[in-house]
Short mmCIF file of N, CA and C in Angstrom, two decimals:
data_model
loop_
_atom_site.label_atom_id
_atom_site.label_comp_id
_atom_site.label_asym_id
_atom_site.label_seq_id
_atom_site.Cartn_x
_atom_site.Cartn_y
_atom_site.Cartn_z
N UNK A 1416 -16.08 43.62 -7.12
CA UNK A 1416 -16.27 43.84 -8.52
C UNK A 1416 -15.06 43.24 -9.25
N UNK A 1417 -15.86 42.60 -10.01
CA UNK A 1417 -14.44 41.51 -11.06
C UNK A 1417 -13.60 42.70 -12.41
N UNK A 1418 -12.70 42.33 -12.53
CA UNK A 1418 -11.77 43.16 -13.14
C UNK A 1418 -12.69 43.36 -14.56
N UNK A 1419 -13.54 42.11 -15.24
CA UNK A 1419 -14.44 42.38 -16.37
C UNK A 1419 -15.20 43.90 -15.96
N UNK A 1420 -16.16 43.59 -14.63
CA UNK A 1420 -16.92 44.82 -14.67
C UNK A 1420 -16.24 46.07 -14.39
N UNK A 1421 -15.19 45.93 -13.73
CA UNK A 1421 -14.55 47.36 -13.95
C UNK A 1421 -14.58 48.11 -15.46
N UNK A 1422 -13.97 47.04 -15.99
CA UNK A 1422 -13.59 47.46 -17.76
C UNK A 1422 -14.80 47.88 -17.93
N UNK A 1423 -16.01 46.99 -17.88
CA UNK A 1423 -17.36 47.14 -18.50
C UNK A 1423 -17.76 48.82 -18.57
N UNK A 1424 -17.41 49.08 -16.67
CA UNK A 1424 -18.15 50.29 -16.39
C UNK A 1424 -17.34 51.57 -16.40
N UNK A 1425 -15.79 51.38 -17.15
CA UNK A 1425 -15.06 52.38 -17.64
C UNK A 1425 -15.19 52.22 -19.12
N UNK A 1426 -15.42 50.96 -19.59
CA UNK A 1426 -15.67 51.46 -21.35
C UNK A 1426 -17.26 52.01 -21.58
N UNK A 1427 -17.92 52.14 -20.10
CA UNK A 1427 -19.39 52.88 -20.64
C UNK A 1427 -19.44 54.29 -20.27
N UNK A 1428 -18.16 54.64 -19.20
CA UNK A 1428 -17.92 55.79 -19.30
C UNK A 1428 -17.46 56.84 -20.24
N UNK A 1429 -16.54 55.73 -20.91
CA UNK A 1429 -15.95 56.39 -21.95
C UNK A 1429 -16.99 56.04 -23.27
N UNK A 1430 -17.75 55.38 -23.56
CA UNK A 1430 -18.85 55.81 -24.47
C UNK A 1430 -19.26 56.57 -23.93
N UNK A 1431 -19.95 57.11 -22.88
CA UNK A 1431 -20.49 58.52 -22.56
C UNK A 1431 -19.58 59.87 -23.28
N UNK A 1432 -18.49 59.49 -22.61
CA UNK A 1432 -17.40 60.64 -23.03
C UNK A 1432 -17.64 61.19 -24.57
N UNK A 1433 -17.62 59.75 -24.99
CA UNK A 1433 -17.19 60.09 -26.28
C UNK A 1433 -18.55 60.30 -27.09
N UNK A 1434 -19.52 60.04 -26.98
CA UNK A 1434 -20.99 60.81 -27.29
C UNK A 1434 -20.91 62.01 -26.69
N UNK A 1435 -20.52 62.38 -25.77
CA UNK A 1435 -20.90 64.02 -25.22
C UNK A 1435 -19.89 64.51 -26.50
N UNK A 1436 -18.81 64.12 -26.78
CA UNK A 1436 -17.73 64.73 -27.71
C UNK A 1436 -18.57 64.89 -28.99
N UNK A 1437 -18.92 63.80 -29.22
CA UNK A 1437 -19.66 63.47 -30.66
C UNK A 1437 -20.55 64.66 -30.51
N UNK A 1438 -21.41 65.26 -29.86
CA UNK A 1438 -22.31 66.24 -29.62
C UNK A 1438 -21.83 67.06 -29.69
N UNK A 1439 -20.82 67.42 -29.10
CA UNK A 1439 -19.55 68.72 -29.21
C UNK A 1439 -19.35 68.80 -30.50
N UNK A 1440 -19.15 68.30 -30.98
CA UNK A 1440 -18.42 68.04 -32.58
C UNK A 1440 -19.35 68.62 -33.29
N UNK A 1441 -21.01 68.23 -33.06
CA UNK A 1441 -21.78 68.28 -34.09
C UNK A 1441 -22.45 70.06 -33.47
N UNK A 1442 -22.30 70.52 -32.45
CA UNK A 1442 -22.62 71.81 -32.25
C UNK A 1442 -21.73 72.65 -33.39
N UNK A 1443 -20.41 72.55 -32.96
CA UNK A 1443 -19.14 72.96 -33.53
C UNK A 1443 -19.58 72.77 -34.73
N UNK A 1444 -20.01 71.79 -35.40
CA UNK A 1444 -19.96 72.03 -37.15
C UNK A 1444 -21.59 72.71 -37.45
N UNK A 1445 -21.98 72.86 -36.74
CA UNK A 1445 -23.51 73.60 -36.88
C UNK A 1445 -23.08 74.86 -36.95
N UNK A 1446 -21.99 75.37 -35.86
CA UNK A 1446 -21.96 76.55 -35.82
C UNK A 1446 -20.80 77.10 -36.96
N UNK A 1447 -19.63 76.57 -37.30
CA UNK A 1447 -18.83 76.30 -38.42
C UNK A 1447 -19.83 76.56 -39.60
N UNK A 1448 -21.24 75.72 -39.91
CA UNK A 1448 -21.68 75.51 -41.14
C UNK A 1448 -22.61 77.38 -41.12
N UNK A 1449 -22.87 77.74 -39.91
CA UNK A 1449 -23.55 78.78 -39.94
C UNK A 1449 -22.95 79.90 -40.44
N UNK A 1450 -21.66 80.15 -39.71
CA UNK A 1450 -20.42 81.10 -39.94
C UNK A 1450 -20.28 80.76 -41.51
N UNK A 1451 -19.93 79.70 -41.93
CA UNK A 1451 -19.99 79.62 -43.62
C UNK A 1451 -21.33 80.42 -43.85
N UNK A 1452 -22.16 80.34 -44.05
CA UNK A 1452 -23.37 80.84 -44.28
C UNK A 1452 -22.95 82.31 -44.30
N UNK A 1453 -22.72 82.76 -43.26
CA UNK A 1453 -22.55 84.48 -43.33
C UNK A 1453 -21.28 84.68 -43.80
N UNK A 1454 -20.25 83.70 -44.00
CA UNK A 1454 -19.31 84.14 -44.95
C UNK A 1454 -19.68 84.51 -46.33
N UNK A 1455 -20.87 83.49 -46.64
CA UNK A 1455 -21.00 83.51 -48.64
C UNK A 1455 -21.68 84.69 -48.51
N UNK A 1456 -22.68 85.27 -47.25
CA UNK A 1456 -23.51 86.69 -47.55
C UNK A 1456 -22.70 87.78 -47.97
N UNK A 1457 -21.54 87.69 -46.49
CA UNK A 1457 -20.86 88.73 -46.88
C UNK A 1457 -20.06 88.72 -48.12
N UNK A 1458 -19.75 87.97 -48.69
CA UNK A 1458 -18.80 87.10 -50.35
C UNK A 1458 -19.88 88.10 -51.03
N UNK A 1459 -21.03 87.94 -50.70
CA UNK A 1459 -22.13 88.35 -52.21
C UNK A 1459 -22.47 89.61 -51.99
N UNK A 1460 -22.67 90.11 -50.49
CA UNK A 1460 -22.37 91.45 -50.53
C UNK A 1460 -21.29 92.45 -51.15
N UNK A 1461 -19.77 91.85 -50.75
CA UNK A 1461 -18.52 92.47 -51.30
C UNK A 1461 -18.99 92.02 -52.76
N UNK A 1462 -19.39 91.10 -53.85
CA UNK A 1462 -19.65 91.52 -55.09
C UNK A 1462 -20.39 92.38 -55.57
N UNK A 1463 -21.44 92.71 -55.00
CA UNK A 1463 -22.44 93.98 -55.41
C UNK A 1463 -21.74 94.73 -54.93
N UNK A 1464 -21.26 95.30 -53.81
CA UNK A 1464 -20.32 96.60 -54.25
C UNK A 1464 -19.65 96.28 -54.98
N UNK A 1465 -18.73 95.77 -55.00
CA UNK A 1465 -17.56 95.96 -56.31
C UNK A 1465 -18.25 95.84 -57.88
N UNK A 1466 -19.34 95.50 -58.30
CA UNK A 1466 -20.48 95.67 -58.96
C UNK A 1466 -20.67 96.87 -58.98
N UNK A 1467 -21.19 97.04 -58.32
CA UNK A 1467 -21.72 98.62 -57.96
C UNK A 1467 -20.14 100.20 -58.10
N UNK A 1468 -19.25 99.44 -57.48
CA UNK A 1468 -18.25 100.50 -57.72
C UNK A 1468 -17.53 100.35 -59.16
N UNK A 1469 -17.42 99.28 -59.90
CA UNK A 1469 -17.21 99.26 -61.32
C UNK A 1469 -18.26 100.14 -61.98
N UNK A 1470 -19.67 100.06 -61.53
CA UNK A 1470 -20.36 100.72 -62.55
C UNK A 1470 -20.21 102.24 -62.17
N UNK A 1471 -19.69 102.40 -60.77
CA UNK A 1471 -19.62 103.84 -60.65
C UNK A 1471 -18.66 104.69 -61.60
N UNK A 1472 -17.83 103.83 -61.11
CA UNK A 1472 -16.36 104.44 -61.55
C UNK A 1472 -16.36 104.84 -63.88
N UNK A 1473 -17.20 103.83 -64.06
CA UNK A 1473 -17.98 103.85 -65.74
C UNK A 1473 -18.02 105.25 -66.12
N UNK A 1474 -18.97 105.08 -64.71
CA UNK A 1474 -20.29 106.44 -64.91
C UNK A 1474 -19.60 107.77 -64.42
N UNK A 1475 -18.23 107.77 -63.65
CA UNK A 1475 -17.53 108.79 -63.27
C UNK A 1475 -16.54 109.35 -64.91
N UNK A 1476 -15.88 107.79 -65.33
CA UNK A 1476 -15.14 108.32 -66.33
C UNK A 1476 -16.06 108.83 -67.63
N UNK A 1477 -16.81 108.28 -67.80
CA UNK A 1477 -17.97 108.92 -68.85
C UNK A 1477 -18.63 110.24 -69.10
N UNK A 1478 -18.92 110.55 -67.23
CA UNK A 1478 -18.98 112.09 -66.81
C UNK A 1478 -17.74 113.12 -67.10
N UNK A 1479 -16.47 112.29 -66.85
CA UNK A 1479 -15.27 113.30 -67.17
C UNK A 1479 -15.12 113.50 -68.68
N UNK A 1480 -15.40 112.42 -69.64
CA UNK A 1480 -15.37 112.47 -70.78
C UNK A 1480 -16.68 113.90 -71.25
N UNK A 1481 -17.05 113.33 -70.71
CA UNK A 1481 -18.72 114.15 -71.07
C UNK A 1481 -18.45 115.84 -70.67
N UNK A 1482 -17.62 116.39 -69.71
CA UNK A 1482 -17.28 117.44 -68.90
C UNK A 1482 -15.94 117.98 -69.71
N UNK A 1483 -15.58 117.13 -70.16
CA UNK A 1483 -13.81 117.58 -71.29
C UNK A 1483 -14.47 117.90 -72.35
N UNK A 1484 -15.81 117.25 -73.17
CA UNK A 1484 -16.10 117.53 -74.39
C UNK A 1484 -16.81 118.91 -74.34
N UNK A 1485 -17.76 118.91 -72.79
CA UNK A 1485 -18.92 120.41 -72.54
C UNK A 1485 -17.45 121.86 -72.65
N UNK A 1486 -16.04 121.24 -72.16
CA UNK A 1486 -15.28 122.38 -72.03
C UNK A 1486 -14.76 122.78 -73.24
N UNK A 1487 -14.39 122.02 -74.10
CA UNK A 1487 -14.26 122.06 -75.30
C UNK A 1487 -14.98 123.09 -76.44
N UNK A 1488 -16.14 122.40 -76.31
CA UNK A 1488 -17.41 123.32 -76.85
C UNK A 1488 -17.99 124.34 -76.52
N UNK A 1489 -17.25 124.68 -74.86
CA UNK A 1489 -17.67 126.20 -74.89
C UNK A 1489 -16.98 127.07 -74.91
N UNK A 1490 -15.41 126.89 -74.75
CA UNK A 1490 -14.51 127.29 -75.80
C UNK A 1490 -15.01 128.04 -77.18
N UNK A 1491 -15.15 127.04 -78.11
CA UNK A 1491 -15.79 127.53 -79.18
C UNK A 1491 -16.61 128.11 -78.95
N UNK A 1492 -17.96 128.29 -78.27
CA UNK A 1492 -19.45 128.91 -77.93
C UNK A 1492 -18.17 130.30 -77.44
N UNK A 1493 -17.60 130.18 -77.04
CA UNK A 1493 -16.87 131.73 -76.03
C UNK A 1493 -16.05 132.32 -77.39
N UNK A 1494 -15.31 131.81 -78.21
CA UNK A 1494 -14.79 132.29 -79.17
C UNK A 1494 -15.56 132.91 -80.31
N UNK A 1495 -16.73 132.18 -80.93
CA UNK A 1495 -17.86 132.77 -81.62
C UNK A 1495 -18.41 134.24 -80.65
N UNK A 1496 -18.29 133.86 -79.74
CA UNK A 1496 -19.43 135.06 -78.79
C UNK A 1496 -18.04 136.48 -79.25
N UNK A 1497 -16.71 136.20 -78.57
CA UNK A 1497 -15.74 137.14 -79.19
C UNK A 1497 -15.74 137.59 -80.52
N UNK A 1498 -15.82 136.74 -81.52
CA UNK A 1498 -15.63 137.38 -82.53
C UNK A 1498 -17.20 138.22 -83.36
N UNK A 1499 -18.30 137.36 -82.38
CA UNK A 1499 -19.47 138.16 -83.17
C UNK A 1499 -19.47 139.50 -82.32
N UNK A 1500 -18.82 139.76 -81.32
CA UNK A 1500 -18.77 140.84 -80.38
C UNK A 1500 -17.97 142.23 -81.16
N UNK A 1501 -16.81 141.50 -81.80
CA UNK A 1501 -16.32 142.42 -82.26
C UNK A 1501 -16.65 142.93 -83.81
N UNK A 1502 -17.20 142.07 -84.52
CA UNK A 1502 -17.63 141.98 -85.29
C UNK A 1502 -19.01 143.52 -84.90
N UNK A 1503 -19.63 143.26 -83.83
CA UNK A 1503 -20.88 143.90 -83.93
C UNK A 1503 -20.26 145.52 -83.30
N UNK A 1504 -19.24 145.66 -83.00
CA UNK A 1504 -18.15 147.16 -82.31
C UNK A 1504 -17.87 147.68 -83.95
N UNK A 1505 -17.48 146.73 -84.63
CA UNK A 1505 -16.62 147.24 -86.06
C UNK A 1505 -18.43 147.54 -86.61
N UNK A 1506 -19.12 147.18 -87.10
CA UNK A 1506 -20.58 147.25 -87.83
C UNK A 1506 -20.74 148.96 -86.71
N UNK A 1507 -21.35 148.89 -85.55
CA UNK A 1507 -21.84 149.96 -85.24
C UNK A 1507 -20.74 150.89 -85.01
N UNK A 1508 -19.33 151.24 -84.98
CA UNK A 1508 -18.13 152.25 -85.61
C UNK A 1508 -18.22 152.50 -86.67
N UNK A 1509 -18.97 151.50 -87.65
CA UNK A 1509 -19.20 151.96 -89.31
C UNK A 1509 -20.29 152.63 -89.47
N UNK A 1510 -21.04 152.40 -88.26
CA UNK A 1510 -22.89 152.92 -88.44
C UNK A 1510 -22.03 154.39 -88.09
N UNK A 1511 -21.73 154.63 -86.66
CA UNK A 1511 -21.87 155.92 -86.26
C UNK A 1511 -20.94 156.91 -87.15
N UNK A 1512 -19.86 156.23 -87.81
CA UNK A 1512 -19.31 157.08 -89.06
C UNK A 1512 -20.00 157.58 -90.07
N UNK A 1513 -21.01 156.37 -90.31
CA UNK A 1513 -21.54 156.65 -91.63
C UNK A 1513 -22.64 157.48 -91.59
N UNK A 1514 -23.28 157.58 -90.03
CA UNK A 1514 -24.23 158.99 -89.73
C UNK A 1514 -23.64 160.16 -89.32
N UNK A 1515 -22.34 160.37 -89.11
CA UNK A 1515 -21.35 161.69 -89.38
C UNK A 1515 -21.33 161.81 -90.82
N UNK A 1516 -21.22 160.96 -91.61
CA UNK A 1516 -21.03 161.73 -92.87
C UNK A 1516 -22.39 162.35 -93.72
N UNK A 1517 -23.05 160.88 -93.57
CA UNK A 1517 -24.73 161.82 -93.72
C UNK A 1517 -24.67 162.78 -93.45
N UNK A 1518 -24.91 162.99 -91.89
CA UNK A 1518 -25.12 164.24 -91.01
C UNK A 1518 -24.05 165.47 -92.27
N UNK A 1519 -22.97 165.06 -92.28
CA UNK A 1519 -22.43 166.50 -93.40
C UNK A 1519 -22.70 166.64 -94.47
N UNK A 1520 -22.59 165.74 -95.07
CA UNK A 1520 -23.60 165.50 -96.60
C UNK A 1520 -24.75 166.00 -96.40
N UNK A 1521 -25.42 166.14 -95.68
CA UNK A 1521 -27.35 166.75 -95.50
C UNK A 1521 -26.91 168.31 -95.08
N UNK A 1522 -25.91 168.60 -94.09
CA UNK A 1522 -25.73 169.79 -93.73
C UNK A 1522 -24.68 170.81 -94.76
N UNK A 1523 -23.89 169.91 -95.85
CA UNK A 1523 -23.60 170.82 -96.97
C UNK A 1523 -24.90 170.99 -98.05
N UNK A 1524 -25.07 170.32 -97.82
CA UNK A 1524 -26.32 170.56 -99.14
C UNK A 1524 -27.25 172.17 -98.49
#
């Protein structure tokens, strides 16, 4: 074998080589392009939660707002209830006085 065909039948080895590589390469970026793929899912997943936990967190501070104003107002609802309470002790202390005095007023007569 002449020194040409040596070369011949090591530069067709090494085109082999280097097509099996080329194939390698192109698995590798198939699987690279796939992994991208479930990177952007998971990308769009983590935005709907964080979507989702912005609107929570809305709907939490809105509830606290909403829960400071209910405490507020029943405050007042509890303070009215006190004072019509006592209000209604002083009215019936005036009733039951004022049927002691009847009661003696009817029994001097």
């Amino acid at each position: 074998m002449t020194l040409e065909q040596k070369m011949d039948v090591m530069m067709g080895k090494m085109d082999l080589t280097i097509e099996k590589m080329d194939q390698k390469f192109e698995q590798i970026d198939r699987r690279f392009e796939q992994i991208d793929q479930r990177f952007e899912q998971i990308d769009q997943r983590l935005k709907r939660l964080e979507n989702t936990t912005d609107l929570m967190k809305n709907d939490i501070s809105a509830l606290q707002i909403g829960q400071h104003e209910m405490g507020q107002e029943l405050n007042i609802v509890s303070e009215r209830v006190t004072v019509t309470y006592n209000l209604a002790l002083e009215n019936w202390g005036n009733i039951v006085e004022s049927k002691v005095r009847l009661n003696r007023l009817e029994a001097g007569n």
